[in-house]
CSV table of C-alpha atoms in Angstrom, one decimal:
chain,number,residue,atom,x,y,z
A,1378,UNK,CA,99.7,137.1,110.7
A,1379,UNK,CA,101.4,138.3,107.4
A,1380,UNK,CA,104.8,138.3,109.1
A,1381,UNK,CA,104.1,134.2,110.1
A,1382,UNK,CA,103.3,133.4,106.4
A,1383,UNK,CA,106.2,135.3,104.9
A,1384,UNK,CA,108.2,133.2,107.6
A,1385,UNK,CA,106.6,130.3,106.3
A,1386,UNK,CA,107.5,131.7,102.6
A,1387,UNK,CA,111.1,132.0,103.4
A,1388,UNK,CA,111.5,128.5,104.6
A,1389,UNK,CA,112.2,129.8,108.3
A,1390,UNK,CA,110.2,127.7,111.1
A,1391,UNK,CA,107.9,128.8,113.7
A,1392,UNK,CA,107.7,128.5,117.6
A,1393,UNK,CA,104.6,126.4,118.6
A,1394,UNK,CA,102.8,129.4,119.6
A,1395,UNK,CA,103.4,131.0,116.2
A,1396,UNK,CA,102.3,127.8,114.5
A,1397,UNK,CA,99.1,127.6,116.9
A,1398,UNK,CA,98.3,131.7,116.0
A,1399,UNK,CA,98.9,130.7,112.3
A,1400,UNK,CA,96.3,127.6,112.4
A,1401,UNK,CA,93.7,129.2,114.4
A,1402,UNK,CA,93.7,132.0,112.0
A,1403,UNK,CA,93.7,129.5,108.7
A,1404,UNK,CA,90.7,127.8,110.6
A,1405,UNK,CA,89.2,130.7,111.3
A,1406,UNK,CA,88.8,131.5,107.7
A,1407,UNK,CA,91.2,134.2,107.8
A,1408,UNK,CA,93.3,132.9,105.0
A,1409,UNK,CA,92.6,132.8,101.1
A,1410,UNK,CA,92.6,129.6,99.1
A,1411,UNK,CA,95.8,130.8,97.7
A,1412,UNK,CA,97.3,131.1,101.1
A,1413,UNK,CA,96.7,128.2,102.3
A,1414,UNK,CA,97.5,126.4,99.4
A,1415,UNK,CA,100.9,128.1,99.3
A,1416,UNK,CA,101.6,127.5,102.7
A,1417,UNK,CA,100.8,123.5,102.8
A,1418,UNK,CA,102.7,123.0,99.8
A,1419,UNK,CA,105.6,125.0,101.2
A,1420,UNK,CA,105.4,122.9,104.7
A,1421,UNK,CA,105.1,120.1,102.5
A,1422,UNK,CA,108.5,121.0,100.6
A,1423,UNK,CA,111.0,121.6,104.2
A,1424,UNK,CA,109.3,119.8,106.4
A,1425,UNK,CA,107.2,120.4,109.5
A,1426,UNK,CA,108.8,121.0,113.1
A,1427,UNK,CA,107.7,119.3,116.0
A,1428,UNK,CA,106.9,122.4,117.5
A,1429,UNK,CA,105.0,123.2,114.3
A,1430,UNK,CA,103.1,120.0,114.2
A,1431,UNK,CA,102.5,120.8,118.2
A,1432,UNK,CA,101.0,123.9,117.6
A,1433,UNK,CA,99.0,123.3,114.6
A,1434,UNK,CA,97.5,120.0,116.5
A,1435,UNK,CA,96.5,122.0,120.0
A,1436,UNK,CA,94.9,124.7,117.7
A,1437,UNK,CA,93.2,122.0,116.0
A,1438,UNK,CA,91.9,120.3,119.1
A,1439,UNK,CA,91.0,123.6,121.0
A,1440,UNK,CA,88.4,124.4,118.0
A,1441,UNK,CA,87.1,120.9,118.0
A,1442,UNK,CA,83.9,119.3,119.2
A,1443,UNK,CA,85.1,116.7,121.8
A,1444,UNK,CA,83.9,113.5,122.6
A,1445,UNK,CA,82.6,113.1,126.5
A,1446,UNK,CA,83.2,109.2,127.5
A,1447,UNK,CA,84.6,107.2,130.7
A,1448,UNK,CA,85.9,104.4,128.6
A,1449,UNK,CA,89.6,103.1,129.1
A,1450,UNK,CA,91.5,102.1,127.4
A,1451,UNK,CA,90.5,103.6,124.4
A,1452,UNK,CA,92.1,103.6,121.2
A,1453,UNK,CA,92.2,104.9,118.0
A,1454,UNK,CA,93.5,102.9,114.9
A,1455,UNK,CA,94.0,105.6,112.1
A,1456,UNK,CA,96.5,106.3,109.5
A,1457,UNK,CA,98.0,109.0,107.6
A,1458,UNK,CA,97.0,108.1,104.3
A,1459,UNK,CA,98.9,109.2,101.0
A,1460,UNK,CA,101.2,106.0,100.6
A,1461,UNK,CA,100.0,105.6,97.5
A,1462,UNK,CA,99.7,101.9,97.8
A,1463,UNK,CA,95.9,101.3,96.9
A,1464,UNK,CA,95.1,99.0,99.6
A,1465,UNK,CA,91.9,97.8,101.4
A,1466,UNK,CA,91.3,100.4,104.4
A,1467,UNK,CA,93.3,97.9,107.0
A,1468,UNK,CA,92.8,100.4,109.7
A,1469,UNK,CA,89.0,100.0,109.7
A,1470,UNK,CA,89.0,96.5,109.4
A,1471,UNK,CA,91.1,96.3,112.6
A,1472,UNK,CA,88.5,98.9,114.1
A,1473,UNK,CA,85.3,96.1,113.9
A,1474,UNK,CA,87.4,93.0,114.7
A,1475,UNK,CA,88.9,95.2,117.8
A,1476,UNK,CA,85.8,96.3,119.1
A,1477,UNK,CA,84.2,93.5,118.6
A,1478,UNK,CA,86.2,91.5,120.7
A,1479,UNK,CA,85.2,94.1,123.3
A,1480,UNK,CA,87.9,97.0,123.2
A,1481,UNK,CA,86.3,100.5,123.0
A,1482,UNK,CA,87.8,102.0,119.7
A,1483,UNK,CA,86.9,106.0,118.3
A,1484,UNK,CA,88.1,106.1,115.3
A,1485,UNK,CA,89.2,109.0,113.4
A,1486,UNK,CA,89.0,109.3,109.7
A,1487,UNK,CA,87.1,111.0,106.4
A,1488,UNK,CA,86.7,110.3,103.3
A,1489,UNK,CA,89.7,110.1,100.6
A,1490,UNK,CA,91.7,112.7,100.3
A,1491,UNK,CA,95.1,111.5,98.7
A,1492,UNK,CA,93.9,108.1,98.8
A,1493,UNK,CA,91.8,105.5,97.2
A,1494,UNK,CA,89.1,105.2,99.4
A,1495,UNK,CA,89.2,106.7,103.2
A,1496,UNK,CA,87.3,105.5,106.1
A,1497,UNK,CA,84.4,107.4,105.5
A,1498,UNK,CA,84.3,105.6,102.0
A,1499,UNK,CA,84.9,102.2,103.1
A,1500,UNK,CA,82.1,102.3,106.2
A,1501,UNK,CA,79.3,103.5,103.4
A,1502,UNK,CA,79.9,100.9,101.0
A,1503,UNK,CA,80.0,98.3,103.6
A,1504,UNK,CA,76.2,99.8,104.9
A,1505,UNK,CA,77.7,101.2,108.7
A,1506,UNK,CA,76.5,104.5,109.5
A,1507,UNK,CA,78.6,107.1,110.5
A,1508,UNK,CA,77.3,109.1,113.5
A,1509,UNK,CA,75.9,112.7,112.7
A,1510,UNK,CA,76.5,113.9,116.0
A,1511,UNK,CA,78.6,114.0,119.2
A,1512,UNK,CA,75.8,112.8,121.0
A,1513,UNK,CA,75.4,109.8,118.8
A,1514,UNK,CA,78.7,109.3,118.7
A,1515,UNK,CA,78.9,108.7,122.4
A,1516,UNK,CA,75.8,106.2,122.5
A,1517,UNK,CA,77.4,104.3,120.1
A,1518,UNK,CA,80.6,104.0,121.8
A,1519,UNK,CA,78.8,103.0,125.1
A,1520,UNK,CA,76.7,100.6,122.9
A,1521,UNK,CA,79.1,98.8,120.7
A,1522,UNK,CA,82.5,99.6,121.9
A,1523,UNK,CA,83.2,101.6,118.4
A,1524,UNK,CA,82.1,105.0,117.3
A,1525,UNK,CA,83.3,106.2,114.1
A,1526,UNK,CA,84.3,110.3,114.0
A,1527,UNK,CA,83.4,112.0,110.4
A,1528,UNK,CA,86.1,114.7,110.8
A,1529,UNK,CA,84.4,117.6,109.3
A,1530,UNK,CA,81.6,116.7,111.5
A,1531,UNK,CA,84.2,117.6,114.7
A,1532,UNK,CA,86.9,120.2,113.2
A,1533,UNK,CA,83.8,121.6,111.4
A,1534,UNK,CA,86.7,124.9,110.9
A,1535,UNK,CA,88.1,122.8,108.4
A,1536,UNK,CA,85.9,124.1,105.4
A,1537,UNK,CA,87.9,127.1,105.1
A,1538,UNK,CA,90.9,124.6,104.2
A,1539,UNK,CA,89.0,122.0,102.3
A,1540,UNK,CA,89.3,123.4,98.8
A,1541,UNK,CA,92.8,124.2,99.1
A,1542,UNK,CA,93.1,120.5,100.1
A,1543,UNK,CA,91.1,118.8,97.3
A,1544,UNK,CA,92.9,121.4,95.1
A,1545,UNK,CA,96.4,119.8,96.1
A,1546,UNK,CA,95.3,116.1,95.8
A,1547,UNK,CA,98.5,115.2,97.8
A,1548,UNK,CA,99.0,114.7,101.2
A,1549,UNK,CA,100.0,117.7,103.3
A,1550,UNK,CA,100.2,118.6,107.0
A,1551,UNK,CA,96.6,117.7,107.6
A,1552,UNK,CA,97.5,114.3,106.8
A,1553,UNK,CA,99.7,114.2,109.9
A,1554,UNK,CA,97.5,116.2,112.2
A,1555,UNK,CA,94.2,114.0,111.8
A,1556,UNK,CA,95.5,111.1,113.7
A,1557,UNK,CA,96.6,113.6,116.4
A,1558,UNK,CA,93.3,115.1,116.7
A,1559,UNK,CA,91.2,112.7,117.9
A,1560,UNK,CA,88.1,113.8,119.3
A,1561,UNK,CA,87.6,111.5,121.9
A,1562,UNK,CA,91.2,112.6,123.1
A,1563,UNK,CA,92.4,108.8,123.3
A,1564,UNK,CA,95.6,108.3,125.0
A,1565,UNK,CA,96.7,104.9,123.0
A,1566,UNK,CA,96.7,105.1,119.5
A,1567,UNK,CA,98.0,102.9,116.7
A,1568,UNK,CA,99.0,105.3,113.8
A,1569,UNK,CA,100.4,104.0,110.4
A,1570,UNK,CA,102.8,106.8,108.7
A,1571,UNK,CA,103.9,106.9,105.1
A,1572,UNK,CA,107.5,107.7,106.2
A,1573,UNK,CA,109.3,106.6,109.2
A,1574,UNK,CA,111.3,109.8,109.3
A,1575,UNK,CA,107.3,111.7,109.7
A,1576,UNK,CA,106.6,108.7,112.4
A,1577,UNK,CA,109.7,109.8,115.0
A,1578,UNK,CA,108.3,113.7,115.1
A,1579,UNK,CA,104.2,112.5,114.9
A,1580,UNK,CA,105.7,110.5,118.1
A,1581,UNK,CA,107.4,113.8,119.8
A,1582,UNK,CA,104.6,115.5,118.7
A,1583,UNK,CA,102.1,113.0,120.7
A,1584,UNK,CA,104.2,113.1,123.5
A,1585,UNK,CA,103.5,116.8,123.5
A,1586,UNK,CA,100.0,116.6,123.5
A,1587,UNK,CA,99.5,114.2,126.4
A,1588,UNK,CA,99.1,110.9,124.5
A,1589,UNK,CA,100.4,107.8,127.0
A,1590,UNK,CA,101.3,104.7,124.4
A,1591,UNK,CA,101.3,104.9,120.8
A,1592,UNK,CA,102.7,103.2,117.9
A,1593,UNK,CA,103.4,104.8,114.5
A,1594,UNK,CA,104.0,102.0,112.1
A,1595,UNK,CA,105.2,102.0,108.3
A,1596,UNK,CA,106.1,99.1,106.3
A,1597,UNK,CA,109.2,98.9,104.3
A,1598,UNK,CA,107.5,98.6,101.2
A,1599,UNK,CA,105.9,102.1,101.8
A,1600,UNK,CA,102.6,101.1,103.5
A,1601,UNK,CA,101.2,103.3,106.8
A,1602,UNK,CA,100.6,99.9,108.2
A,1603,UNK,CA,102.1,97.5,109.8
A,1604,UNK,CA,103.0,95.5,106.6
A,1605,UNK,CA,102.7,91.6,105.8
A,1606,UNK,CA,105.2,91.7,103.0
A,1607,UNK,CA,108.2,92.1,105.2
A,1608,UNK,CA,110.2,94.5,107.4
A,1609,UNK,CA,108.0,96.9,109.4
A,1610,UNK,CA,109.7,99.8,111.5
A,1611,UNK,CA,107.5,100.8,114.8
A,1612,UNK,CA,108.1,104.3,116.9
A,1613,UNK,CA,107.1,103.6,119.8
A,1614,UNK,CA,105.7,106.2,122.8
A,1615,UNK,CA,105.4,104.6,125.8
A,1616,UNK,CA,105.1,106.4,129.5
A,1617,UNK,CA,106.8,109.0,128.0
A,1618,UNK,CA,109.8,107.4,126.0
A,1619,UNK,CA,110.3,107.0,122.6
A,1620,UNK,CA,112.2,104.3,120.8
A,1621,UNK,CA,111.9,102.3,117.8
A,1622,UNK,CA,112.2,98.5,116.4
A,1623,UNK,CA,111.1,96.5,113.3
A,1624,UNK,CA,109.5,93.5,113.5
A,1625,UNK,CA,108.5,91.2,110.5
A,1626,UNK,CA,104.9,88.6,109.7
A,1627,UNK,CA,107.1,85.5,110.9
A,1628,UNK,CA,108.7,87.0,114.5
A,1629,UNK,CA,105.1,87.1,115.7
A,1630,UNK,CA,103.7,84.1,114.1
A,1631,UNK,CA,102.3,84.8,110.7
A,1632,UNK,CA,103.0,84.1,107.2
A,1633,UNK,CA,104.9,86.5,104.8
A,1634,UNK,CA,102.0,87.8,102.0
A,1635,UNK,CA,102.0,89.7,98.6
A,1636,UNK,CA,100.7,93.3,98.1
A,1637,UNK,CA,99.3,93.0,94.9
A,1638,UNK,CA,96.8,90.5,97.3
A,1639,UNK,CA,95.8,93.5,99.4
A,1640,UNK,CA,95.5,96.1,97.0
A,1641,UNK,CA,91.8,97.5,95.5
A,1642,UNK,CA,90.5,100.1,92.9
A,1643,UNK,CA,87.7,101.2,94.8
A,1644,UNK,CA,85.8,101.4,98.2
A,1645,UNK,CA,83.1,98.7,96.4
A,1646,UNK,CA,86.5,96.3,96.4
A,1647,UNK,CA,87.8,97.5,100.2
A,1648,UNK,CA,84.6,96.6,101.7
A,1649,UNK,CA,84.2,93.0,100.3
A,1650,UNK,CA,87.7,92.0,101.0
A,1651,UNK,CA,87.1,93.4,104.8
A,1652,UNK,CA,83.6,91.6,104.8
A,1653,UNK,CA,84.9,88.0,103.5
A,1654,UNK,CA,87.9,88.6,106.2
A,1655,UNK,CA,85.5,89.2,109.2
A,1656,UNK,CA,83.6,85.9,107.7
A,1657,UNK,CA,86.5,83.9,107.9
A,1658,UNK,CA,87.0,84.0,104.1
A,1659,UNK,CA,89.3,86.1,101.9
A,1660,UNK,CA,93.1,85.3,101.0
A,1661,UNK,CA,95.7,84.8,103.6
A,1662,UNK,CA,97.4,88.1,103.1
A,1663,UNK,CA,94.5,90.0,103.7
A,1664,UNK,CA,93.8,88.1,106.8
A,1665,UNK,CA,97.2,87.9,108.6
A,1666,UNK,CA,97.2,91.8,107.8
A,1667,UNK,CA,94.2,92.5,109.9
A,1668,UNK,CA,95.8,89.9,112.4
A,1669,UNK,CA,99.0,91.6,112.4
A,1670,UNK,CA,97.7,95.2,112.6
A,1671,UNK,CA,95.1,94.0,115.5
A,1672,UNK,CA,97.5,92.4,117.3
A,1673,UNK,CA,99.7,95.3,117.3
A,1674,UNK,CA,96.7,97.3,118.8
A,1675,UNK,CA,95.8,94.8,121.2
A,1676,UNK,CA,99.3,95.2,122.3
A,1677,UNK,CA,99.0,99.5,122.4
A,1678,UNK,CA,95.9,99.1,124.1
A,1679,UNK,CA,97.9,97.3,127.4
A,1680,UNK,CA,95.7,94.1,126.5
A,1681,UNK,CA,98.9,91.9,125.9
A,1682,UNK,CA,102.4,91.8,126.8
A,1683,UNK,CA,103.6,91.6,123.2
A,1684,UNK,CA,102.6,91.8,119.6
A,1685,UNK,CA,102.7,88.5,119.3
A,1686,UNK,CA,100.6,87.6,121.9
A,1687,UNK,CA,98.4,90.6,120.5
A,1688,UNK,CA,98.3,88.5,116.9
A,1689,UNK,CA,97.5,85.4,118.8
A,1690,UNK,CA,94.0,87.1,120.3
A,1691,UNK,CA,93.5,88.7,117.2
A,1692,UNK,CA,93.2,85.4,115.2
A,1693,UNK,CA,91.3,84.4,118.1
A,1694,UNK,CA,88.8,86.6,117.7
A,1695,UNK,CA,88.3,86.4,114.3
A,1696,UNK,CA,87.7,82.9,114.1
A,1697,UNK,CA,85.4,83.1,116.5
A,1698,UNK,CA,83.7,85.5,114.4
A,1699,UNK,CA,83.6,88.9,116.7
A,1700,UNK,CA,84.6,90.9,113.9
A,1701,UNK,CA,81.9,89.4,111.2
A,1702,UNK,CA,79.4,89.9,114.5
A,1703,UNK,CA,80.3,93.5,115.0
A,1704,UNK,CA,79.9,94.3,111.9
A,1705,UNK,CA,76.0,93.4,111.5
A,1706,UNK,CA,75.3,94.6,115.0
A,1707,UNK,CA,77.1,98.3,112.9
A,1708,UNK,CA,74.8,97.2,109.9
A,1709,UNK,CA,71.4,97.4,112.0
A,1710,UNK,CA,72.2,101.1,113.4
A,1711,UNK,CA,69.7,103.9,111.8
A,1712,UNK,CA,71.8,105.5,108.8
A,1713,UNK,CA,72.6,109.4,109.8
A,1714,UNK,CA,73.2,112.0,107.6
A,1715,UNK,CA,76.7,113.1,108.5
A,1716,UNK,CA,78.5,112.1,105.2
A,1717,UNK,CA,75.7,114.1,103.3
C-alpha cells in the first residue's frame, strides 16, 4: 500500500486494480486522516484516470449495501455538486415530478458537502423522510416509484474518509464517484458535472461499470445541470457509445431564464422554491429548469424519442400536478432515523 500512495505522491497514475487495492484499503480504515487528505487533494491537483475512477468506483460498489428491486427502467438523477453556483437542489426536484408521473427513480445523494444544501438537506426541510434502511428503501420504491439513498447509510466504509472530506470543504474524487455508485445499480442515469472535461471520463468510466444510457450534463455558465440560461453541453452513453452535443432552453421549447432566479442561501429557500414549482407556482426559471432537467431524464429513461419531447411530458406532468401529488404522498411516510 505505501508504494501506491507514494505513486500517488509523485503524480504517477495507477492501473484500475491498483486504484481498486488503494480504495478498499482507504475504506477499510487503513489510512490516516492525513493520508487521505493528501491523497484527494493530490488526485484533485492532476487529475483522475479513467482507470482510476474505474477502480475506485468497483471498490466502492463491492463494499456497498445494494438495493434488491425488479424495476426498469430505473433511473437515478444525481449530480456532482461543487459548482459553486448556490442553486435550489434541481436534481431532487426532478426526482418527485419524475416519479410522480410514474417512473421508478433511486436517488443517490447526502447532505452538503461542497455545496449549499445537498439532497439530504433539501428532503428534511421539505418534511420527506429518508429511508433508514435497505429494506425500507425497497418498499418505498415499490410503493411510490422513488426511494431516496442516504449514502453513508449504503457505503457505511465511508466514515473512515469523512473527516478528511469535511476537512477539505471542496469537492474531490468522491464527488465524482457518488453518482457512479448507486446502490440500486441503475443502468440509466442523468448526472450533472461541474466540468465537461470530468463529464467525458465519468462517461468512460460508466461505460466501464455496466451502465446502458446516461447523460452527464453541465451548463455553460458552470452549473451540473442542464442549464436554462443558455448553452448546455451533454456526454452522452448510449448502448455503449459515447458522444457529445449541446443543446439550449429554446431548441426544445422553453424560455431562456436568469440564475440569480434559481439561486438560494439555504435548504429553508431550496425547498420552497421546489414546493411552489410542484404547485404550479414559482418563477419561470425555476420551472422551465425542472422541465428541462425532467425532460432530459424522461428522455435517458427511453420514455421519449427526444428531449424535447421529454420537456413536453414533463410540463405535462407538472400541470397536472404529479409532482405537487408525490410530494404529499413522500410527506405522509413515517420519518426514519437515517440522517440522525
Amino acid at each position: 500500500m505505501r508504494q501506491y500512495i507514494e505513486r500517488i505522491f509523485e503524480h504517477r497514475t495507477l492501473s484500475e486494480e491498483e486504484a481498486y487495492n488503494v480504495m478498499t484499503q482507504m475504506m477499510g480504515g487503513a489510512m490516516s486522516d492525513e493520508q487521505v487528505s493528501a491523497v484527494l487533494s493530490i488526485l484533485r491537483y492532476r487529475g483522475e484516470t479513467v482507470e482510476e475512477m474505474t477502480g475506485f468506483a468497483r471498490a466502492m460498489k463491492d463494499q456497498s449495501i445494494k438495493i434488491e428491486h425488479n424495476k426498469t427502467p430505473l433511473i437515478d438523477t444525481c449530480g456532482t455538486g461543487g459548482d459553486n453556483t448556490n442553486t435550489f437542489n434541481i436534481s431532487t426536484a426532478v426526482a418527485i415530478l419524475l416519479s410522480g408521473a410514474g417512473i421508478s427513480v433511486a436517488k443517490h445523494g447526502n447532505r452538503s458537502v461542497s455545496s449549499k444544501t445537498g439532497s439530504a438537506d433539501v428532503l428534511e426541510a421539505l418534511g420527506v423522510p429518508v429511508q433508514a434502511s435497505k429494506e425500507e428503501a425497497e418498499q418505498m420504491l415499490e410503493d411510490l416509484n422513488l426511494c431516496f439513498m442516504f449514502a453513508p447509510v449504503y457505503h457505511s466504509s465511508m466514515k473512515h474518509v469523512a473527516k478528511a472530506r469535511k476537512s477539505l470543504g471542496v469537492k474531490t474524487i468522491f464527488n465524482l464517484l457518488g453518482p457512479l455508485t448507486n446502490p440500486a445499480g441503475t443502468k440509466q442515469q442523468l448526472i450533472g458535472v461541474y466540468d465537461q472535461s470530468v463529464a467525458k471520463k465519468m462517461a468512460q468510466t460508466a461505460k466501464n461499470l455496466g451502465v446502458e444510457r446516461a447523460l452527464f450534463v453541465t451548463g455553460v455558465d458552470g452549473l451540473d445541470e442542464l442549464t436554462i440560461t443558455g448553452e448546455s453541453i451533454i456526454t452522452e452513453l448510449r448502448n455503449g457509445t459515447i458522444s457529445s452535443y449541446t443543446i439550449t432552453p429554446e431548441s426544445v421549447g422553453l424560455t431562456r431564464g436568469e440564475l440569480s432566479h434559481i439561486q438560494v442561501e439555504t435548504k429553508e429557500e431550496s425547498a420552497k422554491v421546489i414546493y411552489d414549482c410542484l404547485r404550479g407556482l414559482g418563477n419561470e426559471s425555476a420551472r422551465n429548469i425542472i422541465l428541462l432537467n425532467a425532460g432530459a431524464a424522461f428522455y435517458t429513461a427511453g420514455i421519449t424519442d427526444t428531449i424535447k419531447e421529454g420537456v413536453h411530458k414533463a410540463r405535462t406532468a407538472l400541470n397536472r400536478g404529479y409532482g405537487y401529488t408525490q410530494l404529499t404522498r413522500l410527506n405522509e411516510q413515517p420519518r426514519r432515523s437515517a440522517m440522525a
